[in-house]
Amino acid sequence: QVQLVESGGGLVQAGGSLNLSCASSDRGFSIYSMGWFRQAPGQERSLVAAISSTGQYTYYETSVEGRFTISRENTKKLVHLQMNSLKNEDTAVYYCARGGLYRNYAAASFDSWGQGTQVTVSS
């Protein structure tokens, strides 16, 4: 059973920054892609950013491209999401998730989830 624990959420003013981190217990961490999802009240959970197992390839949802950066540290089994220029519409619970092998971060490949961390952006 893979355990993922997110941290770094909180309350921030619009235009500010937050850095989310996710610690994994997965012994196979370095061969799996990882992703960050978010879910706002009344909305479905959606993929925000993903990163391949080596960190060479990344994916960003259109609304966050240029503002968010996903990265990983395989030796420490950590994945990060640096969020800059935050907007009100970024308010959501953010979840870390394990994807498929190597570069596979298709939606259906994500099989393990953290408990989520709340990000609230105020005007």
Short mmCIF file of N, CA, C and O in Angstrom, two decimals:
data_model
loop_
_atom_site.label_atom_id
_atom_site.label_comp_id
_atom_site.label_asym_id
_atom_site.label_seq_id
_atom_site.Cartn_x
_atom_site.Cartn_y
_atom_site.Cartn_z
N GLN A 1 0.84 -1.19 0.00
CA GLN A 1 0.00 0.00 0.00
C GLN A 1 0.88 1.24 0.00
O GLN A 1 1.68 1.45 0.91
N VAL A 2 0.74 2.05 -1.05
CA VAL A 2 1.52 3.28 -1.16
C VAL A 2 0.87 4.38 -0.33
O VAL A 2 -0.34 4.59 -0.44
N GLN A 3 1.67 5.05 0.46
CA GLN A 3 1.16 6.20 1.22
C GLN A 3 1.76 7.48 0.66
O GLN A 3 2.97 7.56 0.44
N LEU A 4 0.91 8.44 0.43
CA LEU A 4 1.30 9.74 -0.07
C LEU A 4 0.80 10.79 0.90
O LEU A 4 -0.38 10.80 1.25
N VAL A 5 1.69 11.67 1.34
CA VAL A 5 1.32 12.69 2.31
C VAL A 5 1.68 14.07 1.77
O VAL A 5 2.87 14.36 1.54
N GLU A 6 0.66 14.89 1.57
CA GLU A 6 0.86 16.23 1.06
C GLU A 6 1.08 17.22 2.19
O GLU A 6 0.58 17.02 3.31
N SER A 7 1.77 18.28 1.89
CA SER A 7 1.96 19.37 2.84
C SER A 7 2.16 20.67 2.06
O SER A 7 2.43 20.64 0.85
N GLY A 8 2.03 21.79 2.76
CA GLY A 8 2.32 23.07 2.16
C GLY A 8 1.12 23.91 1.77
O GLY A 8 1.28 25.04 1.31
N GLY A 9 -0.07 23.38 1.94
CA GLY A 9 -1.25 24.16 1.61
C GLY A 9 -1.47 25.27 2.62
O GLY A 9 -0.79 25.36 3.65
N GLY A 10 -2.43 26.14 2.33
CA GLY A 10 -2.73 27.22 3.25
C GLY A 10 -3.52 28.32 2.59
O GLY A 10 -4.05 28.16 1.49
N LEU A 11 -3.56 29.45 3.27
CA LEU A 11 -4.27 30.64 2.79
C LEU A 11 -3.26 31.64 2.25
O LEU A 11 -2.26 31.94 2.92
N VAL A 12 -3.51 32.14 1.05
CA VAL A 12 -2.59 33.08 0.43
C VAL A 12 -3.41 34.11 -0.34
O VAL A 12 -4.50 33.81 -0.83
N GLN A 13 -2.86 35.30 -0.45
CA GLN A 13 -3.55 36.34 -1.23
C GLN A 13 -3.32 36.12 -2.72
O GLN A 13 -2.31 35.53 -3.13
N ALA A 14 -4.25 36.60 -3.49
CA ALA A 14 -4.11 36.52 -4.94
C ALA A 14 -2.80 37.17 -5.37
O ALA A 14 -2.42 38.22 -4.85
N GLY A 15 -2.11 36.49 -6.28
CA GLY A 15 -0.80 36.95 -6.73
C GLY A 15 0.35 36.35 -5.95
O GLY A 15 1.51 36.48 -6.36
N GLY A 16 0.04 35.69 -4.85
CA GLY A 16 1.06 35.09 -4.02
C GLY A 16 1.49 33.72 -4.50
O GLY A 16 1.08 33.26 -5.58
N SER A 17 2.31 33.06 -3.69
CA SER A 17 2.89 31.76 -4.06
C SER A 17 2.75 30.76 -2.92
O SER A 17 2.71 31.15 -1.74
N LEU A 18 2.68 29.51 -3.29
CA LEU A 18 2.75 28.40 -2.34
C LEU A 18 3.55 27.27 -2.98
O LEU A 18 3.54 27.12 -4.21
N ASN A 19 4.18 26.49 -2.13
CA ASN A 19 4.93 25.32 -2.62
C ASN A 19 4.38 24.08 -1.91
O ASN A 19 4.55 23.93 -0.70
N LEU A 20 3.73 23.23 -2.65
CA LEU A 20 3.21 21.98 -2.11
C LEU A 20 4.27 20.89 -2.26
O LEU A 20 5.01 20.85 -3.23
N SER A 21 4.29 20.01 -1.28
CA SER A 21 5.18 18.85 -1.34
C SER A 21 4.39 17.59 -1.05
O SER A 21 3.38 17.62 -0.35
N CYS A 22 4.88 16.49 -1.57
CA CYS A 22 4.25 15.19 -1.37
C CYS A 22 5.35 14.18 -1.08
O CYS A 22 6.27 14.03 -1.89
N ALA A 23 5.23 13.51 0.05
CA ALA A 23 6.19 12.48 0.43
C ALA A 23 5.57 11.12 0.18
O ALA A 23 4.44 10.85 0.58
N SER A 24 6.33 10.26 -0.48
CA SER A 24 5.84 8.93 -0.84
C SER A 24 6.56 7.85 -0.05
O SER A 24 7.74 7.96 0.27
N SER A 25 5.82 6.78 0.24
CA SER A 25 6.41 5.62 0.91
C SER A 25 6.77 4.53 -0.10
O SER A 25 7.27 3.46 0.30
N ASP A 26 6.52 4.80 -1.37
CA ASP A 26 6.66 3.79 -2.42
C ASP A 26 8.12 3.45 -2.68
O ASP A 26 8.91 4.31 -3.09
N ARG A 27 8.48 2.18 -2.51
CA ARG A 27 9.85 1.75 -2.79
C ARG A 27 10.18 1.89 -4.27
O ARG A 27 11.34 2.00 -4.65
N GLY A 28 9.14 1.83 -5.10
CA GLY A 28 9.34 1.96 -6.54
C GLY A 28 9.12 3.37 -7.05
O GLY A 28 8.86 3.57 -8.24
N PHE A 29 9.23 4.34 -6.18
CA PHE A 29 8.90 5.73 -6.52
C PHE A 29 9.55 6.19 -7.82
O PHE A 29 8.90 6.83 -8.66
N SER A 30 10.79 5.87 -8.03
CA SER A 30 11.57 6.42 -9.14
C SER A 30 11.17 5.89 -10.51
O SER A 30 11.65 6.41 -11.53
N ILE A 31 10.30 4.90 -10.60
CA ILE A 31 9.89 4.38 -11.90
C ILE A 31 8.44 4.74 -12.24
O ILE A 31 7.94 4.35 -13.29
N TYR A 32 7.81 5.48 -11.37
CA TYR A 32 6.41 5.88 -11.62
C TYR A 32 6.31 7.37 -11.89
O TYR A 32 7.00 8.18 -11.27
N SER A 33 5.41 7.72 -12.79
CA SER A 33 5.07 9.12 -12.94
C SER A 33 4.25 9.56 -11.73
O SER A 33 3.69 8.73 -11.00
N MET A 34 4.22 10.87 -11.50
CA MET A 34 3.47 11.43 -10.39
C MET A 34 2.65 12.62 -10.87
O MET A 34 3.01 13.26 -11.88
N GLY A 35 1.59 12.91 -10.17
CA GLY A 35 0.76 14.02 -10.59
C GLY A 35 0.14 14.75 -9.41
O GLY A 35 0.10 14.23 -8.29
N TRP A 36 -0.29 15.95 -9.71
CA TRP A 36 -1.07 16.75 -8.75
C TRP A 36 -2.44 16.99 -9.37
O TRP A 36 -2.55 17.44 -10.51
N PHE A 37 -3.46 16.68 -8.60
CA PHE A 37 -4.85 16.93 -8.97
C PHE A 37 -5.41 18.00 -8.03
O PHE A 37 -4.86 18.25 -6.97
N ARG A 38 -6.52 18.58 -8.42
CA ARG A 38 -7.23 19.47 -7.52
C ARG A 38 -8.74 19.31 -7.70
O ARG A 38 -9.21 18.91 -8.76
N GLN A 39 -9.44 19.61 -6.61
CA GLN A 39 -10.89 19.52 -6.63
C GLN A 39 -11.47 20.69 -5.85
O GLN A 39 -11.23 20.83 -4.65
N ALA A 40 -12.21 21.52 -6.56
CA ALA A 40 -12.91 22.64 -5.94
C ALA A 40 -14.32 22.20 -5.56
O ALA A 40 -14.84 21.23 -6.13
N PRO A 41 -14.96 22.87 -4.63
CA PRO A 41 -16.32 22.48 -4.21
C PRO A 41 -17.27 22.43 -5.40
O PRO A 41 -17.32 23.35 -6.21
N GLY A 42 -17.99 21.33 -5.50
CA GLY A 42 -18.96 21.16 -6.57
C GLY A 42 -18.37 20.80 -7.91
O GLY A 42 -19.11 20.70 -8.90
N GLN A 43 -17.06 20.59 -7.96
CA GLN A 43 -16.43 20.25 -9.22
C GLN A 43 -15.74 18.89 -9.13
O GLN A 43 -15.47 18.40 -8.04
N GLU A 44 -15.48 18.32 -10.28
CA GLU A 44 -14.77 17.04 -10.31
C GLU A 44 -13.27 17.27 -10.10
O GLU A 44 -12.74 18.33 -10.37
N ARG A 45 -12.64 16.22 -9.60
CA ARG A 45 -11.19 16.28 -9.45
C ARG A 45 -10.54 16.24 -10.83
O ARG A 45 -10.93 15.43 -11.69
N SER A 46 -9.54 17.08 -11.03
CA SER A 46 -8.90 17.15 -12.35
C SER A 46 -7.40 17.23 -12.20
O SER A 46 -6.87 17.75 -11.21
N LEU A 47 -6.72 16.75 -13.23
CA LEU A 47 -5.25 16.75 -13.24
C LEU A 47 -4.74 18.15 -13.53
O LEU A 47 -5.12 18.77 -14.52
N VAL A 48 -3.84 18.61 -12.67
CA VAL A 48 -3.27 19.94 -12.82
C VAL A 48 -1.88 19.86 -13.46
O VAL A 48 -1.54 20.63 -14.36
N ALA A 49 -1.07 18.93 -12.98
CA ALA A 49 0.29 18.80 -13.48
C ALA A 49 0.75 17.37 -13.26
O ALA A 49 0.30 16.70 -12.33
N ALA A 50 1.66 16.92 -14.12
CA ALA A 50 2.20 15.58 -13.99
C ALA A 50 3.65 15.60 -14.42
O ALA A 50 4.08 16.48 -15.18
N ILE A 51 4.38 14.60 -13.94
CA ILE A 51 5.81 14.52 -14.25
C ILE A 51 6.20 13.07 -14.45
O ILE A 51 5.71 12.17 -13.74
N SER A 52 7.04 12.83 -15.43
CA SER A 52 7.48 11.46 -15.71
C SER A 52 8.42 10.97 -14.61
O SER A 52 8.86 11.73 -13.76
N SER A 53 8.73 9.70 -14.65
CA SER A 53 9.51 9.09 -13.57
C SER A 53 10.87 9.73 -13.39
O SER A 53 11.36 9.86 -12.27
N THR A 54 11.50 10.13 -14.48
CA THR A 54 12.83 10.75 -14.39
C THR A 54 12.77 12.26 -14.22
O THR A 54 13.79 12.89 -13.95
N GLY A 55 11.60 12.82 -14.41
CA GLY A 55 11.46 14.27 -14.35
C GLY A 55 11.70 14.95 -15.68
O GLY A 55 11.60 16.17 -15.79
N GLN A 56 11.99 14.17 -16.71
CA GLN A 56 12.33 14.75 -18.01
C GLN A 56 11.11 15.36 -18.70
O GLN A 56 11.22 16.35 -19.42
N TYR A 57 9.96 14.74 -18.48
CA TYR A 57 8.75 15.21 -19.16
C TYR A 57 7.73 15.69 -18.14
O TYR A 57 7.58 15.12 -17.07
N THR A 58 7.04 16.75 -18.51
CA THR A 58 6.00 17.30 -17.65
C THR A 58 4.76 17.63 -18.46
O THR A 58 4.82 17.80 -19.69
N TYR A 59 3.65 17.71 -17.75
CA TYR A 59 2.36 18.10 -18.34
C TYR A 59 1.74 19.13 -17.42
O TYR A 59 1.82 19.01 -16.19
N TYR A 60 1.10 20.14 -18.02
CA TYR A 60 0.36 21.14 -17.24
C TYR A 60 -0.99 21.37 -17.87
O TYR A 60 -1.12 21.48 -19.09
N GLU A 61 -1.99 21.49 -17.02
CA GLU A 61 -3.30 21.90 -17.48
C GLU A 61 -3.19 23.34 -17.94
O GLU A 61 -2.43 24.13 -17.37
N THR A 62 -3.93 23.69 -18.96
CA THR A 62 -3.77 24.98 -19.62
C THR A 62 -3.84 26.17 -18.67
O THR A 62 -3.04 27.11 -18.77
N SER A 63 -4.75 26.14 -17.73
CA SER A 63 -4.96 27.29 -16.86
C SER A 63 -3.81 27.56 -15.90
O SER A 63 -3.71 28.65 -15.33
N VAL A 64 -2.92 26.58 -15.71
CA VAL A 64 -1.81 26.77 -14.77
C VAL A 64 -0.46 26.86 -15.47
O VAL A 64 0.55 27.15 -14.81
N GLU A 65 -0.46 26.60 -16.75
CA GLU A 65 0.82 26.60 -17.48
C GLU A 65 1.47 27.98 -17.38
O GLU A 65 0.83 29.00 -17.57
N GLY A 66 2.76 27.99 -17.05
CA GLY A 66 3.47 29.25 -16.88
C GLY A 66 3.42 29.79 -15.47
O GLY A 66 4.19 30.69 -15.11
N ARG A 67 2.53 29.25 -14.65
CA ARG A 67 2.42 29.70 -13.25
C ARG A 67 2.84 28.62 -12.27
O ARG A 67 3.38 28.92 -11.21
N PHE A 68 2.55 27.36 -12.60
CA PHE A 68 2.88 26.23 -11.73
C PHE A 68 4.07 25.46 -12.30
O PHE A 68 4.23 25.36 -13.52
N THR A 69 4.87 24.90 -11.40
CA THR A 69 5.99 24.06 -11.81
C THR A 69 6.01 22.81 -10.96
O THR A 69 6.04 22.88 -9.72
N ILE A 70 5.99 21.65 -11.62
CA ILE A 70 6.08 20.38 -10.92
C ILE A 70 7.52 19.88 -11.00
O ILE A 70 8.18 20.04 -12.02
N SER A 71 7.99 19.30 -9.91
CA SER A 71 9.34 18.75 -9.88
C SER A 71 9.35 17.55 -8.93
O SER A 71 8.40 17.34 -8.17
N ARG A 72 10.44 16.81 -8.98
CA ARG A 72 10.55 15.65 -8.10
C ARG A 72 11.99 15.42 -7.67
O ARG A 72 12.92 15.82 -8.38
N GLU A 73 12.13 14.78 -6.52
CA GLU A 73 13.43 14.38 -6.00
C GLU A 73 13.35 12.88 -5.73
O GLU A 73 12.84 12.45 -4.69
N ASN A 74 13.84 12.08 -6.65
CA ASN A 74 13.68 10.64 -6.53
C ASN A 74 14.45 10.06 -5.36
O ASN A 74 14.01 9.08 -4.75
N THR A 75 15.59 10.62 -5.02
CA THR A 75 16.37 10.09 -3.91
C THR A 75 15.64 10.29 -2.57
O THR A 75 15.86 9.53 -1.63
N LYS A 76 14.80 11.30 -2.50
CA LYS A 76 14.06 11.59 -1.28
C LYS A 76 12.59 11.18 -1.38
O LYS A 76 11.83 11.32 -0.42
N LYS A 77 12.19 10.68 -2.54
CA LYS A 77 10.80 10.27 -2.78
C LYS A 77 9.84 11.42 -2.51
O LYS A 77 8.83 11.27 -1.80
N LEU A 78 10.17 12.55 -3.11
CA LEU A 78 9.34 13.73 -2.97
C LEU A 78 8.92 14.26 -4.33
O LEU A 78 9.68 14.17 -5.31
N VAL A 79 7.73 14.83 -4.38
CA VAL A 79 7.29 15.57 -5.55
C VAL A 79 6.73 16.90 -5.08
O VAL A 79 6.09 16.99 -4.02
N HIS A 80 7.03 17.95 -5.85
CA HIS A 80 6.66 19.30 -5.45
C HIS A 80 5.78 19.96 -6.50
O HIS A 80 5.84 19.61 -7.69
N LEU A 81 5.01 20.93 -6.04
CA LEU A 81 4.27 21.78 -6.96
C LEU A 81 4.44 23.21 -6.50
O LEU A 81 3.88 23.62 -5.48
N GLN A 82 5.25 23.95 -7.25
CA GLN A 82 5.47 25.36 -6.97
C GLN A 82 4.37 26.14 -7.69
O GLN A 82 4.25 26.05 -8.92
N MET A 83 3.60 26.90 -6.93
CA MET A 83 2.47 27.63 -7.49
C MET A 83 2.71 29.13 -7.32
O MET A 83 2.81 29.62 -6.19
N ASN A 84 2.82 29.83 -8.42
CA ASN A 84 3.05 31.27 -8.42
C ASN A 84 1.86 31.99 -9.05
O ASN A 84 1.05 31.38 -9.73
N SER A 85 1.79 33.29 -8.80
CA SER A 85 0.72 34.12 -9.38
C SER A 85 -0.65 33.49 -9.15
O SER A 85 -1.46 33.36 -10.08
N LEU A 86 -0.89 33.09 -7.94
CA LEU A 86 -2.12 32.38 -7.63
C LEU A 86 -3.35 33.25 -7.83
O LEU A 86 -3.33 34.46 -7.58
N LYS A 87 -4.42 32.61 -8.29
CA LYS A 87 -5.68 33.27 -8.57
C LYS A 87 -6.78 32.68 -7.69
O LYS A 87 -6.64 31.55 -7.20
N ASN A 88 -7.87 33.41 -7.56
CA ASN A 88 -8.99 32.91 -6.76
C ASN A 88 -9.43 31.53 -7.25
O ASN A 88 -9.78 30.66 -6.44
N GLU A 89 -9.42 31.35 -8.55
CA GLU A 89 -9.92 30.09 -9.12
C GLU A 89 -8.98 28.91 -8.88
O GLU A 89 -9.30 27.78 -9.23
N ASP A 90 -7.81 29.16 -8.28
CA ASP A 90 -6.93 28.06 -7.90
C ASP A 90 -7.33 27.46 -6.55
O ASP A 90 -6.76 26.45 -6.14
N THR A 91 -8.27 28.07 -5.88
CA THR A 91 -8.74 27.56 -4.60
C THR A 91 -9.33 26.17 -4.77
O THR A 91 -10.23 25.95 -5.58
N ALA A 92 -8.80 25.21 -4.01
CA ALA A 92 -9.23 23.82 -4.13
C ALA A 92 -8.46 22.97 -3.12
O ALA A 92 -7.51 23.45 -2.50
N VAL A 93 -8.88 21.73 -2.99
CA VAL A 93 -8.06 20.73 -2.30
C VAL A 93 -7.14 20.11 -3.34
O VAL A 93 -7.60 19.68 -4.41
N TYR A 94 -5.86 20.07 -3.03
CA TYR A 94 -4.86 19.54 -3.96
C TYR A 94 -4.41 18.17 -3.49
O TYR A 94 -4.06 17.97 -2.31
N TYR A 95 -4.40 17.23 -4.43
CA TYR A 95 -4.05 15.84 -4.14
C TYR A 95 -2.82 15.42 -4.94
O TYR A 95 -2.72 15.69 -6.13
N CYS A 96 -1.95 14.72 -4.28
CA CYS A 96 -0.82 14.07 -4.93
C CYS A 96 -1.26 12.66 -5.30
O CYS A 96 -2.02 12.02 -4.56
N ALA A 97 -0.78 12.16 -6.44
CA ALA A 97 -1.19 10.83 -6.88
C ALA A 97 -0.07 10.16 -7.65
O ALA A 97 0.74 10.83 -8.31
N ARG A 98 -0.04 8.85 -7.58
CA ARG A 98 0.93 8.06 -8.35
C ARG A 98 0.32 7.64 -9.67
O ARG A 98 -0.79 7.09 -9.71
N GLY A 99 1.06 7.88 -10.74
CA GLY A 99 0.59 7.51 -12.07
C GLY A 99 1.15 6.18 -12.52
O GLY A 99 1.55 5.34 -11.71
N GLY A 100 1.22 6.03 -13.81
CA GLY A 100 1.74 4.80 -14.38
C GLY A 100 3.25 4.82 -14.48
O GLY A 100 3.93 5.73 -14.03
N LEU A 101 3.77 3.78 -15.11
CA LEU A 101 5.22 3.66 -15.22
C LEU A 101 5.80 4.71 -16.17
O LEU A 101 5.17 5.07 -17.17
N TYR A 102 6.96 5.19 -15.79
CA TYR A 102 7.78 6.06 -16.63
C TYR A 102 7.07 7.34 -17.07
O TYR A 102 7.00 8.28 -16.32
N ARG A 103 6.53 7.38 -18.28
CA ARG A 103 5.93 8.61 -18.79
C ARG A 103 4.41 8.51 -18.88
O ARG A 103 3.76 9.38 -19.46
N ASN A 104 3.86 7.47 -18.30
CA ASN A 104 2.43 7.27 -18.39
C ASN A 104 1.69 8.03 -17.31
O ASN A 104 1.68 7.64 -16.13
N TYR A 105 1.10 9.18 -17.67
CA TYR A 105 0.25 9.90 -16.74
C TYR A 105 -1.12 10.15 -17.34
O TYR A 105 -1.72 11.20 -17.14
N ALA A 106 -1.59 9.16 -18.04
CA ALA A 106 -2.99 9.17 -18.46
C ALA A 106 -3.88 9.10 -17.22
O ALA A 106 -3.49 8.50 -16.21
N ALA A 107 -5.04 9.70 -17.30
CA ALA A 107 -5.92 9.80 -16.13
C ALA A 107 -6.18 8.44 -15.48
O ALA A 107 -6.19 8.32 -14.25
N ALA A 108 -6.37 7.43 -16.30
CA ALA A 108 -6.71 6.11 -15.77
C ALA A 108 -5.54 5.43 -15.09
O ALA A 108 -5.72 4.41 -14.42
N SER A 109 -4.34 5.95 -15.22
CA SER A 109 -3.17 5.29 -14.67
C SER A 109 -2.94 5.61 -13.20
O SER A 109 -2.18 4.92 -12.53
N PHE A 110 -3.60 6.64 -12.68
CA PHE A 110 -3.36 7.04 -11.30
C PHE A 110 -4.09 6.10 -10.35
O PHE A 110 -5.31 5.91 -10.45
N ASP A 111 -3.33 5.50 -9.42
CA ASP A 111 -3.92 4.45 -8.58
C ASP A 111 -3.74 4.65 -7.10
O ASP A 111 -4.27 3.87 -6.31
N SER A 112 -2.98 5.63 -6.67
CA SER A 112 -2.79 5.89 -5.25
C SER A 112 -2.87 7.39 -5.02
O SER A 112 -2.32 8.16 -5.81
N TRP A 113 -3.52 7.77 -3.91
CA TRP A 113 -3.81 9.19 -3.66
C TRP A 113 -3.46 9.57 -2.23
O TRP A 113 -3.58 8.76 -1.31
N GLY A 114 -3.06 10.81 -2.08
CA GLY A 114 -2.89 11.35 -0.74
C GLY A 114 -4.22 11.83 -0.18
O GLY A 114 -5.26 11.73 -0.84
N GLN A 115 -4.17 12.37 1.02
CA GLN A 115 -5.40 12.82 1.68
C GLN A 115 -5.80 14.22 1.26
O GLN A 115 -6.91 14.66 1.55
N GLY A 116 -4.91 14.93 0.61
CA GLY A 116 -5.20 16.25 0.11
C GLY A 116 -4.77 17.36 1.05
O GLY A 116 -4.67 17.17 2.27
N THR A 117 -4.50 18.51 0.47
CA THR A 117 -4.16 19.70 1.26
C THR A 117 -4.94 20.89 0.69
O THR A 117 -5.01 21.06 -0.53
N GLN A 118 -5.50 21.68 1.56
CA GLN A 118 -6.35 22.78 1.13
C GLN A 118 -5.51 23.99 0.73
O GLN A 118 -4.61 24.41 1.47
N VAL A 119 -5.83 24.54 -0.43
CA VAL A 119 -5.24 25.80 -0.89
C VAL A 119 -6.38 26.79 -1.06
O VAL A 119 -7.33 26.52 -1.81
N THR A 120 -6.27 27.91 -0.36
CA THR A 120 -7.30 28.95 -0.45
C THR A 120 -6.64 30.26 -0.87
O THR A 120 -5.70 30.71 -0.21
N VAL A 121 -7.13 30.82 -1.97
CA VAL A 121 -6.60 32.07 -2.48
C VAL A 121 -7.65 33.15 -2.27
O VAL A 121 -8.78 33.02 -2.75
N SER A 122 -7.26 34.19 -1.55
CA SER A 122 -8.20 35.26 -1.24
C SER A 122 -7.91 36.49 -2.08
O SER A 122 -6.77 36.72 -2.51
N SER A 123 -8.93 37.29 -2.30
CA SER A 123 -8.77 38.51 -3.11
C SER A 123 -8.10 39.61 -2.30
O SER A 123 -8.19 39.66 -1.10
#
